[in-house]
PDB file of C-alpha atoms in Angstrom:
ATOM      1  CA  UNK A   1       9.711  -5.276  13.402  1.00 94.00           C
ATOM      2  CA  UNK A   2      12.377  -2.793  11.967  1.00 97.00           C
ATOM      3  CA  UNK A   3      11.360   1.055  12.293  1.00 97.00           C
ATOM      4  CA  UNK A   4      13.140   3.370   9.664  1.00 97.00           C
ATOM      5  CA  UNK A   5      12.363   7.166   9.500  1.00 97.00           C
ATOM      6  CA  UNK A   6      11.543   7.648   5.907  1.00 97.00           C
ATOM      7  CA  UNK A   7      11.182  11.532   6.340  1.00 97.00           C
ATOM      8  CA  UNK A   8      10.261  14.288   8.845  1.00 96.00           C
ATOM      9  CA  UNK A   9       6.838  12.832   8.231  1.00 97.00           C
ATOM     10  CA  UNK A  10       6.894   8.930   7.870  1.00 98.00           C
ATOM     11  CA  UNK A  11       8.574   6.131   9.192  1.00 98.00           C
ATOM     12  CA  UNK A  12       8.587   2.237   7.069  1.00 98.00           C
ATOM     13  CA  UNK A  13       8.099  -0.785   9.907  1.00 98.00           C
ATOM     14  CA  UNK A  14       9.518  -3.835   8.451  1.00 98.00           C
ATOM     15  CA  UNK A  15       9.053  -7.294   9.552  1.00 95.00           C
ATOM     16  CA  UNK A  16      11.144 -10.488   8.345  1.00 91.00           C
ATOM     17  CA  UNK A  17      13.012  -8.152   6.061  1.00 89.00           C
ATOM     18  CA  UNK A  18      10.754  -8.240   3.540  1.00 90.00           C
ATOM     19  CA  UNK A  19       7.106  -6.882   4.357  1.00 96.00           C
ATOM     20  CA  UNK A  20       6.802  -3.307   4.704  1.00 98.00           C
ATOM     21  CA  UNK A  21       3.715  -1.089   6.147  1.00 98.00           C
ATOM     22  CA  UNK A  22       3.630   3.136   7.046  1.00 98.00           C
ATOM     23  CA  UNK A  23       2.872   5.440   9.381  1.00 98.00           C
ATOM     24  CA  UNK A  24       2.186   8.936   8.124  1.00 98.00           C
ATOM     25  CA  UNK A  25       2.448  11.501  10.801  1.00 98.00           C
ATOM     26  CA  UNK A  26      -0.617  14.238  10.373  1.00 98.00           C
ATOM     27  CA  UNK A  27      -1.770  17.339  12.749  1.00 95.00           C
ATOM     28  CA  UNK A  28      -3.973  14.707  14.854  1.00 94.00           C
ATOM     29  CA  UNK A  29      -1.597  11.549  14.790  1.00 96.00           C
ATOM     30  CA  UNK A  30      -0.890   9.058  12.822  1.00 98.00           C
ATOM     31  CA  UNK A  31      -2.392   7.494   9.763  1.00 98.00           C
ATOM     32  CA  UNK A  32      -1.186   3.617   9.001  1.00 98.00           C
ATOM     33  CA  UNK A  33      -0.654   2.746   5.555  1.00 98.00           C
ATOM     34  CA  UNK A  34      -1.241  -1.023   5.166  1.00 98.00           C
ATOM     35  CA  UNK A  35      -1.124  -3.643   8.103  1.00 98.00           C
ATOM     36  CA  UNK A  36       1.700  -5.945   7.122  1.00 97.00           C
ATOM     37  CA  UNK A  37       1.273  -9.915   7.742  1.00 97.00           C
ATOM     38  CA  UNK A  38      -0.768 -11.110  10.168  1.00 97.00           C
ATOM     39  CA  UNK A  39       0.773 -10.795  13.790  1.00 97.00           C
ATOM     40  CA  UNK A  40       2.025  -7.675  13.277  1.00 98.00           C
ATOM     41  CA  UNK A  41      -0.337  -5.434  15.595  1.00 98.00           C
ATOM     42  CA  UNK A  42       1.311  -5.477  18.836  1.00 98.00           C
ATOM     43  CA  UNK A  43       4.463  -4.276  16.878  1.00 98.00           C
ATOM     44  CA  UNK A  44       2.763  -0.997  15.254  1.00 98.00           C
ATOM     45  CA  UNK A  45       1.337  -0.266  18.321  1.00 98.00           C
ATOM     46  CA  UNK A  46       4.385   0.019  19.863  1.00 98.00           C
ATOM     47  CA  UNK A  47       6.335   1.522  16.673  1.00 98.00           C
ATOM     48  CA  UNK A  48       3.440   4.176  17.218  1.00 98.00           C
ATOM     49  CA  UNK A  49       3.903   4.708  21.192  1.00 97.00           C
ATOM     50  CA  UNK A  50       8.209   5.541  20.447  1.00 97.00           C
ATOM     51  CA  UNK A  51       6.945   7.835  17.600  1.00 97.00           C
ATOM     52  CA  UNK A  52       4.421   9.676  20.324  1.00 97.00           C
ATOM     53  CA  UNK A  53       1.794   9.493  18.328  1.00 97.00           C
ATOM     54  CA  UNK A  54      -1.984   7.258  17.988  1.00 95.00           C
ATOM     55  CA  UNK A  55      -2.922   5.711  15.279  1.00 97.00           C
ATOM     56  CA  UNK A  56      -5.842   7.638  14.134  1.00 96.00           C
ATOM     57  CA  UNK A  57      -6.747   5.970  10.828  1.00 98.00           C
ATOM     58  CA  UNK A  58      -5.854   2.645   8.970  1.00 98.00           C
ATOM     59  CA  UNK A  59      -5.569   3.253   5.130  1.00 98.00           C
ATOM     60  CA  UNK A  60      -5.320   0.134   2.772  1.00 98.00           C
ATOM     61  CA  UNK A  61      -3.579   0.388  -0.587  1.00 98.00           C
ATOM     62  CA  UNK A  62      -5.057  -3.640  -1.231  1.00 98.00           C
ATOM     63  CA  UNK A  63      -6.571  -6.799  -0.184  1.00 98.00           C
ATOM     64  CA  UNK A  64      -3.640  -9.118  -0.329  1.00 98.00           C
ATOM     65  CA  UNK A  65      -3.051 -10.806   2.882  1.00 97.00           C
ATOM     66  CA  UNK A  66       0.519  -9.308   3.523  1.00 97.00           C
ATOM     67  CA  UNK A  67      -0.861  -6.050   3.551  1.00 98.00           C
ATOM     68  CA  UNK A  68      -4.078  -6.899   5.471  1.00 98.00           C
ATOM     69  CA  UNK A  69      -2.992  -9.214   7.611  1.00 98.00           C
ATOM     70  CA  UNK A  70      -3.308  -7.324  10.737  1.00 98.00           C
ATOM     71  CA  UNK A  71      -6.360  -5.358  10.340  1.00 98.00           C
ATOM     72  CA  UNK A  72      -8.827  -6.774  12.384  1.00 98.00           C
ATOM     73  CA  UNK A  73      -6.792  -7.552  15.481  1.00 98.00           C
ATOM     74  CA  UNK A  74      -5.520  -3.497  15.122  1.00 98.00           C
ATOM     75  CA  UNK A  75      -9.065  -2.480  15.056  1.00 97.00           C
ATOM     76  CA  UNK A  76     -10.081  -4.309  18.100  1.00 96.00           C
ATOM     77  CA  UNK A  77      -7.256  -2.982  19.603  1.00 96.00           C
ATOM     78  CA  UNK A  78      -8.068   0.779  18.655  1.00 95.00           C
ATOM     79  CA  UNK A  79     -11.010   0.818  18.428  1.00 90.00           C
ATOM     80  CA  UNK A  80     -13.267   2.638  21.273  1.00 82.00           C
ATOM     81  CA  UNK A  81     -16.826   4.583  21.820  1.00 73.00           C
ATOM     82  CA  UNK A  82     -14.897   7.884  22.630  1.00 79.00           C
ATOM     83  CA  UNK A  83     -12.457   7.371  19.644  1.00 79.00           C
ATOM     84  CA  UNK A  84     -12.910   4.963  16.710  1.00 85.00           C
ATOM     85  CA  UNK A  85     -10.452   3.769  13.821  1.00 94.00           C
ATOM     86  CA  UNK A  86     -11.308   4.854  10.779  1.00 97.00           C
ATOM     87  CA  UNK A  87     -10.527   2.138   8.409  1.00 98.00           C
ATOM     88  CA  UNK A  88     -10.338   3.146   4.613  1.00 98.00           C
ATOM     89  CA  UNK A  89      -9.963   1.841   1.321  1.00 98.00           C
ATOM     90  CA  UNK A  90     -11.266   1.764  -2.026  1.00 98.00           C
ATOM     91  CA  UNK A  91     -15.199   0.812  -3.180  1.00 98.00           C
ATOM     92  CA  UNK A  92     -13.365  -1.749  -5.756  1.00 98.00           C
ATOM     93  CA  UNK A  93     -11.116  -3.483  -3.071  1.00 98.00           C
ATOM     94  CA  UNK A  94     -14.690  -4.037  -0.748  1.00 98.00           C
ATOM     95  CA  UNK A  95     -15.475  -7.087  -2.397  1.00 98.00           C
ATOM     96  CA  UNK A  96     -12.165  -8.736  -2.433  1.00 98.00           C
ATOM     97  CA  UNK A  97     -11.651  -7.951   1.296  1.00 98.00           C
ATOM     98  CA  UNK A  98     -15.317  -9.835   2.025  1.00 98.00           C
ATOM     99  CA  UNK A  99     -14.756 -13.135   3.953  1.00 97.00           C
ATOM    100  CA  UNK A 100     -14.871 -15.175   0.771  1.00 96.00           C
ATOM    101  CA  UNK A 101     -13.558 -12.646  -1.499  1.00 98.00           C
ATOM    102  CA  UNK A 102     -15.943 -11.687  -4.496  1.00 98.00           C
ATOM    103  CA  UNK A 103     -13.332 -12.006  -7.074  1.00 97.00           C
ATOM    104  CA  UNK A 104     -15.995 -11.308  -9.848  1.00 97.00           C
ATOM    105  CA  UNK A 105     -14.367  -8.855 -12.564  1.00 98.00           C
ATOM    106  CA  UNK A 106     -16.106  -5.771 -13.176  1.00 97.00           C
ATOM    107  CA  UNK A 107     -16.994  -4.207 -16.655  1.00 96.00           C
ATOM    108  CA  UNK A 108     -13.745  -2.913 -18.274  1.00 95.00           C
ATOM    109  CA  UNK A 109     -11.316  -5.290 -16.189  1.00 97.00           C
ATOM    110  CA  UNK A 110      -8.974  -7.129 -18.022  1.00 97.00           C
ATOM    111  CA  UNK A 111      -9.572 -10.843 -18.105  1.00 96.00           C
ATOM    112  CA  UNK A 112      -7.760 -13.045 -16.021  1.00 95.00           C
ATOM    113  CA  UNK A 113      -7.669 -14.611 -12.456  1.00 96.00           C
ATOM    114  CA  UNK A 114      -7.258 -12.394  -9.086  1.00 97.00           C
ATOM    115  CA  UNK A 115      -4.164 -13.744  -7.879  1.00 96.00           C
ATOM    116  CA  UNK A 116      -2.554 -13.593  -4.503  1.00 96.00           C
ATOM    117  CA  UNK A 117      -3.933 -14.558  -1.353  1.00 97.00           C
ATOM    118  CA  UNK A 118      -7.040 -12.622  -0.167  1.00 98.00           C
ATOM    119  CA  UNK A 119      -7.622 -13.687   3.060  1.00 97.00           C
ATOM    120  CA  UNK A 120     -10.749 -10.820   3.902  1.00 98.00           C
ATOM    121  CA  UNK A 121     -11.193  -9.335   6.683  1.00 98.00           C
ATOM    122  CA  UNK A 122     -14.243  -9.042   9.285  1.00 98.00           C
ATOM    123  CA  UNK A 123     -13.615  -5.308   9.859  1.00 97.00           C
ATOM    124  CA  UNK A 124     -15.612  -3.250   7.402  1.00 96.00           C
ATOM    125  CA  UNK A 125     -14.554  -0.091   5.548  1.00 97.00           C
ATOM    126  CA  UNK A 126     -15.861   2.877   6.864  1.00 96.00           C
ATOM    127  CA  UNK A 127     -14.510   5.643   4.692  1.00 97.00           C
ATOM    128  CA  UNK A 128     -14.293   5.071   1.067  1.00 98.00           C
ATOM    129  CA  UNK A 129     -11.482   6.687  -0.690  1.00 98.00           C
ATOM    130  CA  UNK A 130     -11.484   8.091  -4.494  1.00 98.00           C
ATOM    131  CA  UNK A 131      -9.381   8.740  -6.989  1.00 98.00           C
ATOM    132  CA  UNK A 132      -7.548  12.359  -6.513  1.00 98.00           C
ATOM    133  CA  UNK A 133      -8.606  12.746  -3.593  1.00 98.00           C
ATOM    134  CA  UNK A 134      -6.583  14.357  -0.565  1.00 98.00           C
ATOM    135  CA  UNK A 135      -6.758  12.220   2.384  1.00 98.00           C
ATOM    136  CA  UNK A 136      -4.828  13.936   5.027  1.00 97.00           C
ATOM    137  CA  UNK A 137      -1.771  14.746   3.776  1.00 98.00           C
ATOM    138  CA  UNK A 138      -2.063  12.170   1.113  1.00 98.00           C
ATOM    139  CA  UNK A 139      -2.850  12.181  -2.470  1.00 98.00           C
ATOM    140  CA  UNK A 140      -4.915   8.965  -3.549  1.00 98.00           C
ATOM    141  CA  UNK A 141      -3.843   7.288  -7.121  1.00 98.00           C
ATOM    142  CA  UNK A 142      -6.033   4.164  -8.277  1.00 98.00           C
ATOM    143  CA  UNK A 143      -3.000   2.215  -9.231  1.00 98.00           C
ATOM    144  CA  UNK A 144      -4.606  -1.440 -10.931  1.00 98.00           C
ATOM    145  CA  UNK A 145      -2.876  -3.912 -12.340  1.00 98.00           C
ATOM    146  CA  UNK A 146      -1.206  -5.975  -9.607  1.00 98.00           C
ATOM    147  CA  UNK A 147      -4.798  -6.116  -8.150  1.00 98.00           C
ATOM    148  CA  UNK A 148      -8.161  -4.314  -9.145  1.00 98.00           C
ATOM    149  CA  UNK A 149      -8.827  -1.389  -6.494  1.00 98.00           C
ATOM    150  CA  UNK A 150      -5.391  -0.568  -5.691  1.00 98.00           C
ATOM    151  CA  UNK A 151      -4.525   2.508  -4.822  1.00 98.00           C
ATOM    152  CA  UNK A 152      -1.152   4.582  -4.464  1.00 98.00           C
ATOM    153  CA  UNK A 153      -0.632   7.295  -2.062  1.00 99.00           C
ATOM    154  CA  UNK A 154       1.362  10.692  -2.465  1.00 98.00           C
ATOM    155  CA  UNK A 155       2.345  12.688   0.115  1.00 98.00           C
ATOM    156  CA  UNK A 156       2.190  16.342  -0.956  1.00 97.00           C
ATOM    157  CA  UNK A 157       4.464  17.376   1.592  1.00 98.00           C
ATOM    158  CA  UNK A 158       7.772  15.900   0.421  1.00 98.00           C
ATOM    159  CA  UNK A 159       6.837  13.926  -2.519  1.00 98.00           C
ATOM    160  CA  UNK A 160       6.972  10.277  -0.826  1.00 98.00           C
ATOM    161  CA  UNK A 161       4.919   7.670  -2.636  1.00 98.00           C
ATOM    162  CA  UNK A 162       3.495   5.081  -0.934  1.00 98.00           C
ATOM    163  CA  UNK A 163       3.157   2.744  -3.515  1.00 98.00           C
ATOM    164  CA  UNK A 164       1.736  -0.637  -1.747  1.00 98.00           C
ATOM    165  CA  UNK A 165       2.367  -3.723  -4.916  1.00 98.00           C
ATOM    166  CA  UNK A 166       2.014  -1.277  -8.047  1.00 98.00           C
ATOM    167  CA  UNK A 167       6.112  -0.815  -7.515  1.00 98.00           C
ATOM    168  CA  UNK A 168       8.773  -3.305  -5.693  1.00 98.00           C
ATOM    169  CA  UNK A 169      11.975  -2.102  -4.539  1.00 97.00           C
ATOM    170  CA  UNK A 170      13.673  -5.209  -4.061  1.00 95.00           C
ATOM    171  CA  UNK A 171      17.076  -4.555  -5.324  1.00 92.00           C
ATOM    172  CA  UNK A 172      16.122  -1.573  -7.561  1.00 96.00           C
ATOM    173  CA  UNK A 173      12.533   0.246  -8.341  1.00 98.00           C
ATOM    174  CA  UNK A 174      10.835  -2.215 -10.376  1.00 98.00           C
ATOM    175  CA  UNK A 175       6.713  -2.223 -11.394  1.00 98.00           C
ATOM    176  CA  UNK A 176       4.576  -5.503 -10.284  1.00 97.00           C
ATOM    177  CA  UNK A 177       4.762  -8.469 -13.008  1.00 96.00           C
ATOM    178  CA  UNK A 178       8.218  -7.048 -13.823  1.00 97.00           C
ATOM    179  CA  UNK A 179       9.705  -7.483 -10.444  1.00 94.00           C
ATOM    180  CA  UNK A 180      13.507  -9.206 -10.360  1.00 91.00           C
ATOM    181  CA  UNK A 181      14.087 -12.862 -10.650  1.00 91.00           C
ATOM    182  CA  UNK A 182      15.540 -13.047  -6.980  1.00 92.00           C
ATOM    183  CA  UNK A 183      12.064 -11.925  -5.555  1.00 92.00           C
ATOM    184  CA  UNK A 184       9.145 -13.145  -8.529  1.00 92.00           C
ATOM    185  CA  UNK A 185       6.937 -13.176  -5.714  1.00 90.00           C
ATOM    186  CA  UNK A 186       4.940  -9.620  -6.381  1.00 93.00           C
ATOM    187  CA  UNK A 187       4.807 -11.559 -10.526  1.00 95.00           C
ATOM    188  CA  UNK A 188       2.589 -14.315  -9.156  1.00 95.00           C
ATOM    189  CA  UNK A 189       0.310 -12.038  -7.206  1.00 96.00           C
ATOM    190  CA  UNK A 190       0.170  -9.638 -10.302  1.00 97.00           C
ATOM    191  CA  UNK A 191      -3.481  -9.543 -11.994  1.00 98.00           C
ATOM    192  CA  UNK A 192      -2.600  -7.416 -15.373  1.00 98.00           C
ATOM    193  CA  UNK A 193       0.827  -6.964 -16.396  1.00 97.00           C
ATOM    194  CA  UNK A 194       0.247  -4.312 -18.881  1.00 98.00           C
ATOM    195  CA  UNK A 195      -2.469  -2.359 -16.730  1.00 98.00           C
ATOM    196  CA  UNK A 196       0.502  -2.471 -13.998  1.00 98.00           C
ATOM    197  CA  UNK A 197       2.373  -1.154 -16.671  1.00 98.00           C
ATOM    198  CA  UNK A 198      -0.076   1.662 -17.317  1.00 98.00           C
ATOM    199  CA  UNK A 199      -0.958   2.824 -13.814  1.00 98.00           C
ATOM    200  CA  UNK A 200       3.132   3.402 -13.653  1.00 98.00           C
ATOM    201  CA  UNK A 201       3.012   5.370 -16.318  1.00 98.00           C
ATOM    202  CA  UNK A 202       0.467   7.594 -14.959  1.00 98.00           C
ATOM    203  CA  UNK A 203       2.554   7.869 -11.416  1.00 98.00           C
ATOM    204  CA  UNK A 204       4.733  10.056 -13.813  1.00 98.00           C
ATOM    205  CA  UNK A 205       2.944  13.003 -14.223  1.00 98.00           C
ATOM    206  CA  UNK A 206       3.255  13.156 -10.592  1.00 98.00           C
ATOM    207  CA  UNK A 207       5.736  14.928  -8.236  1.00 98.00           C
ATOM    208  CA  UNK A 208       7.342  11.828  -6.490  1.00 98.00           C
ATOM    209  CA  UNK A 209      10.740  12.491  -5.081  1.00 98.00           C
ATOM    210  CA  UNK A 210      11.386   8.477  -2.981  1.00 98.00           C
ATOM    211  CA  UNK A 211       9.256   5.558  -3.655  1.00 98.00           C
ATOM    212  CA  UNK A 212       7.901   3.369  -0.145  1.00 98.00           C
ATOM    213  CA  UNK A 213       6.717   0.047  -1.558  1.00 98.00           C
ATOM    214  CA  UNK A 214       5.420  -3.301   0.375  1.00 98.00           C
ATOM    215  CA  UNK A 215       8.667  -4.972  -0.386  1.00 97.00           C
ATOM    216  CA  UNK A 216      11.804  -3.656  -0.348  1.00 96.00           C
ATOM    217  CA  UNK A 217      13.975  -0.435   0.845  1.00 96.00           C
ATOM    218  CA  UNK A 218      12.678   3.587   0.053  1.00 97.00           C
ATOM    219  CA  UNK A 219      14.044   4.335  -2.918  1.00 97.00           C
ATOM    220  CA  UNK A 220      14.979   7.683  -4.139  1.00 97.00           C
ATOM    221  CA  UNK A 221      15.523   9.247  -7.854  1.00 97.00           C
ATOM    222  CA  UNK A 222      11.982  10.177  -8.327  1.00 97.00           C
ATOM    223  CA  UNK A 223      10.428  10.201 -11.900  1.00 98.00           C
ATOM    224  CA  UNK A 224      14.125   9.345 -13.412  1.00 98.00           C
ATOM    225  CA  UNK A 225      14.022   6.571 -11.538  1.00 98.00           C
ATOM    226  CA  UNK A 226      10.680   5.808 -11.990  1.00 98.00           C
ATOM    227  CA  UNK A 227      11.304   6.478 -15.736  1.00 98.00           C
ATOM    228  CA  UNK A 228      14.136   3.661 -16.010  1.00 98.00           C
ATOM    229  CA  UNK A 229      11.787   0.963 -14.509  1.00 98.00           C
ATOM    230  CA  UNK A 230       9.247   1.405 -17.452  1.00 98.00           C
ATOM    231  CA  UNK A 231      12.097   1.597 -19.922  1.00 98.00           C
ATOM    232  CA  UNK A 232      13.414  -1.859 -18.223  1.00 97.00           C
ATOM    233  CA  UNK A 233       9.503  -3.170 -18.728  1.00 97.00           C
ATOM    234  CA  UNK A 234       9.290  -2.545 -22.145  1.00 95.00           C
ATOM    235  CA  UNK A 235      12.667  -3.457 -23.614  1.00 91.00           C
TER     236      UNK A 235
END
């Protein structure tokens, strides 16, 4: 697994060149954004001992297997009666991460099938996250479209967005369903094209400076860049 610093703050761990999760430095440690595929615990764990920091918190932007993959084996790892994980995510992504998924729509949902492997998980949620809400350092988006309950996450300190599936950076910035021909993979995963479409159109009344997706290299440009991928989706 590949550690890059991203800023001051963040670093992206890679694995197999293509699967990225996060680790947000904060006053107490380190918060984990996503888990990557499964496997991948013993190499955060030791990503997180070179940074000098513990993991303090597991945050989940969705339930799609690459980006859940290693939850459960991290939480047995971290977990302790002095110190447990706290393991976050969205009330609308509880039901998909159930072992089966409920992939029952809710009211206002756009028809269609979930897509994308949901594998679940046996670790439960214990702190649900909400829309604006500060979570650390982090602002939290709801971000739908590639997957009901996704979520975004904004850190307020230098304007990195952690943006999980609702953006690819595979080549260029790209939004989910609209992702390049050379890596269509994020398309078939993709529940709502046009509410993916939507939720990146909201990300631009914020004040994004780089963009850290699951797949794909940080991207910088902010909302110009961010600007040209929903020009490139709708032309």
């Amino acid at each position: 697994m590949k550690t890059t610093p991203i800023t001051a703050n963040s670093f992206q761990l890679t694995r197999l060149g293509l699967s990225n999760c996060f680790l947000v430095q904060e006053s107490d440690g380190l918060t984990l954004v996503d888990t990557g595929l499964p496997s991948s615990a013993d190499d955060i764990l030791t990503a997180a001992r070179a940074i000098g920091a513990p993991i303090r918190r597991i945050l989940l932007t969705h339930a799609h297997m690459d980006h859940v993959g290693s939850v459960d084996a991290l939480v047995a790892k971290l977990n302790t009666s002095d110190s447990p994980i706290e393991l976050a995510a969205s009330a609308r992504s509880v039901p998909l991460l159930q072992q089966p998924p409920n992939k029952t729509l809710e009211p206002g949902e756009p028809a269609g099938e979930i897509k994308g492997s949901l594998p679940g998980i046996k670790s439960r949620p214990n702190r649900l996250i909400t829309e604006g809400e500060l979570y650390g350092s982090l602002r939290c988006i709801a971000t739908p479209g590639h997957i009901p309950g996704h979520f975004s996450f904004l850190d307020e300190r230098d304007g990195t967005l952690f943006a999980g599936d609702a953006l690819v950076t595979m080549g260029r910035l790209t939004i989910s369903g609209f992702a390049p021909w050379f890596f269509p993979l994020p398309n078939f995963g993709t529940h709502s094209k046009s509410t993916a479409l939507a939720s990146a159109k909201k990300l631009l009344s914020f004040p994004i400076e780089r963009f850290a997706s699951g797949h794909g290299q940080l991207r910088s440009g902010g909302i110009a860049t961010l600007r040209a991928a929903i020009n490139e989706a709708t032309t």
